[in-house]
Coordinates of C-alpha atoms and ligand atoms in Angstrom, one line a residue:
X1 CA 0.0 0.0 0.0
X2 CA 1.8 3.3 -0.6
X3 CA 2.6 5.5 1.8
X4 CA -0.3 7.9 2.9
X5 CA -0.1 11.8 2.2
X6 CA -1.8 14.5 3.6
X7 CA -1.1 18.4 2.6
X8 CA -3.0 21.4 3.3
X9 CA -3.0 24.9 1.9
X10 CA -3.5 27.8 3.6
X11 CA -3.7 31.4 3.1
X12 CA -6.1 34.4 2.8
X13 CA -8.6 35.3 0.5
X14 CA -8.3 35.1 -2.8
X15 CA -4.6 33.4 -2.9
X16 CA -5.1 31.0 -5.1
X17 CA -5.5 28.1 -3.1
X18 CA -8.5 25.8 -5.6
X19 CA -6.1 26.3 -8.4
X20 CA -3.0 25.0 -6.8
X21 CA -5.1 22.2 -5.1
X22 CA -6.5 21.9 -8.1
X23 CA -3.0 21.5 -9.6
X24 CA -1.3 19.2 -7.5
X25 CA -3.9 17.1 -7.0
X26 CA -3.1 16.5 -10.8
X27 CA 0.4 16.0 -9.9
X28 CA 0.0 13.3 -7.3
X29 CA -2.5 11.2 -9.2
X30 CA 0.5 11.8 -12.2
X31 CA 2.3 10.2 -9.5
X32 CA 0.4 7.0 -9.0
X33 CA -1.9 8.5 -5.9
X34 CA -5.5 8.2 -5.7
X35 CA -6.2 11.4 -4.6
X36 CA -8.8 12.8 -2.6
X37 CA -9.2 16.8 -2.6
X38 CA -11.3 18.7 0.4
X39 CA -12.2 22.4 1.3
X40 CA -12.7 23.5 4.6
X41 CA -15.9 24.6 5.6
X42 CA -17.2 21.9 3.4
X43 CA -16.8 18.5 1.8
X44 CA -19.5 17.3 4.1
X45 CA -23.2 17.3 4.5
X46 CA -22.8 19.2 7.9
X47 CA -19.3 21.0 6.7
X48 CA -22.1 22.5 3.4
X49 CA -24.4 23.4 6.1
X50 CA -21.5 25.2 8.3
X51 CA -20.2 26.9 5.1
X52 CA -23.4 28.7 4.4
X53 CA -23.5 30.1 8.1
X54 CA -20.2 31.5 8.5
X55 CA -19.8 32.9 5.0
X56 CA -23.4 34.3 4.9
X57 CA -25.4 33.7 7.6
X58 CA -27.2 36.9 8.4
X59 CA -26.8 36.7 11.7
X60 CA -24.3 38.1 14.2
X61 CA -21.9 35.5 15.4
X62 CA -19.2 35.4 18.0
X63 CA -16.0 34.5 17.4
X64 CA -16.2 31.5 19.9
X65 CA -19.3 30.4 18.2
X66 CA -17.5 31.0 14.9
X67 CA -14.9 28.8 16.1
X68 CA -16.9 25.8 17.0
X69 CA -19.2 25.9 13.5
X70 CA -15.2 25.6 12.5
X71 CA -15.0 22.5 15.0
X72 CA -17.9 20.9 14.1
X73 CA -17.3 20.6 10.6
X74 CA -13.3 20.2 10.7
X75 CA -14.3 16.8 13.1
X76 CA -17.0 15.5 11.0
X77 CA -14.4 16.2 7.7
X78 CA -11.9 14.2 9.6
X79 CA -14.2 11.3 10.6
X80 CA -15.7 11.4 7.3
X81 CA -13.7 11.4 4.4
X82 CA -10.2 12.4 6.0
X83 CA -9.0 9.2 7.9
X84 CA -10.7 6.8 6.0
X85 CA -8.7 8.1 2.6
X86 CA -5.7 8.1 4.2
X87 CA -6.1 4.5 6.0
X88 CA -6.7 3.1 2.2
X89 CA -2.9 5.1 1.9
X90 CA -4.5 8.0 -0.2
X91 CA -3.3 11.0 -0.7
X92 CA -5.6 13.9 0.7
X93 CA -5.1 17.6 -0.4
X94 CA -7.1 20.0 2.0
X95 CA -8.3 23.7 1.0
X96 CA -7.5 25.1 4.6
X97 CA -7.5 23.0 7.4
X98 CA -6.7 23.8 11.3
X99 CA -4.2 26.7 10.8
X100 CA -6.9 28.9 9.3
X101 CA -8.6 28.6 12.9
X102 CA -5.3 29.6 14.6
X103 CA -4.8 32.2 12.1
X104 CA -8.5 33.2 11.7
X105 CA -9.6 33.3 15.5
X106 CA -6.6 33.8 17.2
X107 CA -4.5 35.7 15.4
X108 CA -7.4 37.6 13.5
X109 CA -9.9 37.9 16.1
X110 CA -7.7 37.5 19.0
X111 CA -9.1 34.4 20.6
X112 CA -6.2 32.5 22.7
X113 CA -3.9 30.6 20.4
X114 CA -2.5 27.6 23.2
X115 CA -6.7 27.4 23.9
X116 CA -7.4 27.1 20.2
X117 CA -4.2 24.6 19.3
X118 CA -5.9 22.7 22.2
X119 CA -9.4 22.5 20.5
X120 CA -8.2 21.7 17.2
X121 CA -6.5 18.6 18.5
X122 CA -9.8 17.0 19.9
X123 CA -11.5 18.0 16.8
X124 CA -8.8 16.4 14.3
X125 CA -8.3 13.5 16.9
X126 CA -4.5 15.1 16.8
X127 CA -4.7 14.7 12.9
X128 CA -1.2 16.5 11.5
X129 CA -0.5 17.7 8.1
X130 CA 2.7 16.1 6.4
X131 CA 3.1 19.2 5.0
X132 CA 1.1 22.9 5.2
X133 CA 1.6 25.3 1.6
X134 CA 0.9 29.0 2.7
X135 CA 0.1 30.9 -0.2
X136 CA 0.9 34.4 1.0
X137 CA -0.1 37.5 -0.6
X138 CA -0.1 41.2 0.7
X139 CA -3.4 41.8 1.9
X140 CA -4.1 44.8 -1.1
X141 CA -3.5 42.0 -3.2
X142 CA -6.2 39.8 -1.9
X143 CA -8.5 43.1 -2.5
X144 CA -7.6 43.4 -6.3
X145 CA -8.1 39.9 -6.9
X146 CA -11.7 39.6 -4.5
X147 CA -14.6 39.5 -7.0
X148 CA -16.8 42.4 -5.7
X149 CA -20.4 40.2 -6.5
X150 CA -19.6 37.7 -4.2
X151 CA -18.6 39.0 -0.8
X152 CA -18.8 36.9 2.4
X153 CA -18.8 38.0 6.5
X154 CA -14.9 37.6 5.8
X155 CA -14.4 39.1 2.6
X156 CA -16.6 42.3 3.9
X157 CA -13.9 42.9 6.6
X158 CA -11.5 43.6 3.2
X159 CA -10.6 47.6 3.7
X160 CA -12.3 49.4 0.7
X161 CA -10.6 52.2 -1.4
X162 CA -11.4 54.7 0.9
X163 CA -10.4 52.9 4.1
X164 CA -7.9 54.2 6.4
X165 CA -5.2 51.9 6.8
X166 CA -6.4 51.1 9.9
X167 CA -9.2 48.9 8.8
X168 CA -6.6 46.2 7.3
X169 CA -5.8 45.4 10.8
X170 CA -8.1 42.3 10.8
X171 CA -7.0 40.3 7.2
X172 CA -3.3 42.1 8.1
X173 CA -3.5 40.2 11.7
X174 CA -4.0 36.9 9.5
X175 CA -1.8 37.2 7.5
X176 CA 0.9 37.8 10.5
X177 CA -0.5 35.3 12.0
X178 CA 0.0 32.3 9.2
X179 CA 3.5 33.7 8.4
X180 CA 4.7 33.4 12.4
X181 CA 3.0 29.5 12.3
X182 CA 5.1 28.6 9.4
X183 CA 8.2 30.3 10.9
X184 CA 7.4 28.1 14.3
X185 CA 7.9 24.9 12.3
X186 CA 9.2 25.8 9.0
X187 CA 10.1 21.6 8.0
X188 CA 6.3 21.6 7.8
X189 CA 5.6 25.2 5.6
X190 CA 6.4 25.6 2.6
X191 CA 5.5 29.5 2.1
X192 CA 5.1 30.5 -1.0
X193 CA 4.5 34.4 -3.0
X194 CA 1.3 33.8 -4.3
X195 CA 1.8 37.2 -6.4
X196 CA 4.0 34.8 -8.8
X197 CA 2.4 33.9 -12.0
X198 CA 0.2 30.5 -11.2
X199 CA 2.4 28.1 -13.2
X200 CA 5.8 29.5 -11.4
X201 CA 3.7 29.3 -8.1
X202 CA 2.7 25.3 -8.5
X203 CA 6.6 24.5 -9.8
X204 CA 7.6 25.4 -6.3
X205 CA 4.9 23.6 -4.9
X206 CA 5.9 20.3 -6.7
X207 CA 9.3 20.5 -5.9
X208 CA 8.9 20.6 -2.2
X209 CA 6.1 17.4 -2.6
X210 CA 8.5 15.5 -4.4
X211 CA 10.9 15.4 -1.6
X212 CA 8.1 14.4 0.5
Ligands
TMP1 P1 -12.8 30.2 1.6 O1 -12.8 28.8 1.6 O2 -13.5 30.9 0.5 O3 -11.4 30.8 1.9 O4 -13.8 30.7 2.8 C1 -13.6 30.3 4.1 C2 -13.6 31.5 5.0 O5 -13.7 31.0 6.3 C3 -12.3 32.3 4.8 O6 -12.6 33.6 5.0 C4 -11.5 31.8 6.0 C5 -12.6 31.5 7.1 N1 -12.1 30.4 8.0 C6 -11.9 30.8 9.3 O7 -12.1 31.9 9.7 N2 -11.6 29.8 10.2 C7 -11.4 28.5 9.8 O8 -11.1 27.6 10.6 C8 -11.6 28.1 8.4 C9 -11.4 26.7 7.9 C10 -12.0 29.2 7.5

């Protein structure tokens, strides 16, 4: 049986992340992997469900509340479709996973980090990637690239043109906040400038997964 994979992108909005899953998902199944490719909220019945709420729900939401709709469907994801792929020695490429709760809710909405680290490892059943790809992107770069008709509760929080710079603070604190996880354990980032053209942008990623 080969050997089991399990990578997860990360970044914020608009990085590029569904391409370059998209991409190396290609790569790995070039490779001889069945592959199995997830997004997070999602990929679920429940995770479709959870999606819905904390993109657009209309109502007002806490960010501990936020956090466990983020629970939930991260531990039925896992249960699900996660460990049983990767017990059949799949590979499994995840769009976010639970870094974008450290990044999102701690650093971003300042909930406590050790607490968070603490309730993503009941909810993943201590469930580690092999290898994390931040695709990182100056947060007026994510603005450009955002597609104005479709703006969720976390694309809203985007500074306008006519925001003070002040108003980044929120998508700036998320971004700080992935770059400092991947500099904690950088044998499992790979961080990557996602302002590179897409094609130079997945050669990078390839190389690192080919020394996985
Ligand atoms: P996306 O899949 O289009 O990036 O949308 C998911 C949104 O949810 C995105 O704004 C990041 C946010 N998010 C969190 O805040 N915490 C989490 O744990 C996850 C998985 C996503």
């Amino acid at each position: 049986m080969p050997q089991p994979l399990f990578i997860t992108f990360e970044g914020g909005e608009a990085a590029g992340k569904s391409t370059q899953t998209r991409l190396i998902a290609v790569y790995l199944a070039w490779q001889g992997y069945t592959v199995t490719r997830v997004a997070e909220p999602g990929s679920t019945r429940l995770g479709s469900r959870v999606r819905r709420l904390v993109k657009y729900g209309p109502m007002s939401i806490t960010p501990l509340a936020e956090t466990m709709l983020f629970l939930a469907a991260r531990t039925q994801l896992v249960e699900e479709v996660i460990n049983p792929a990767l017990a059949r020695g799949e590979a499994v490429v995840s769009d976010r996973f639970a870094d974008s709760t450290l990044a999102y809710q701690g650093y971003g909405r300042g909930l406590d980090v050790a607490d968070l680290r603490r309730l993503n490892d009941i909810a993943t059943g201590g469930l580690l990637p092999d290898l994390t790809v931040l695709l990182d992107m100056p947060v007026e770069a994510s603005v450009q690239r955002r597609k104005p008709r479709d703006t969720d509760r976390f694309e809203s929080e985007l500074p306008g043109e006519n925001d003070r710079a002040s108003d980044q603070s929120f998508h700036e604190k998320v971004r700080q906040g992935f770059l400092s996880l991947a500099q904690q354990a950088p044998e499992k980032w790979l961080v990557v400038d996602a302002t590179l053209p897409r094609r130079e942008v997945s050669r990078l990623i390839r190389a690192r997964v080919s020394n996985l």
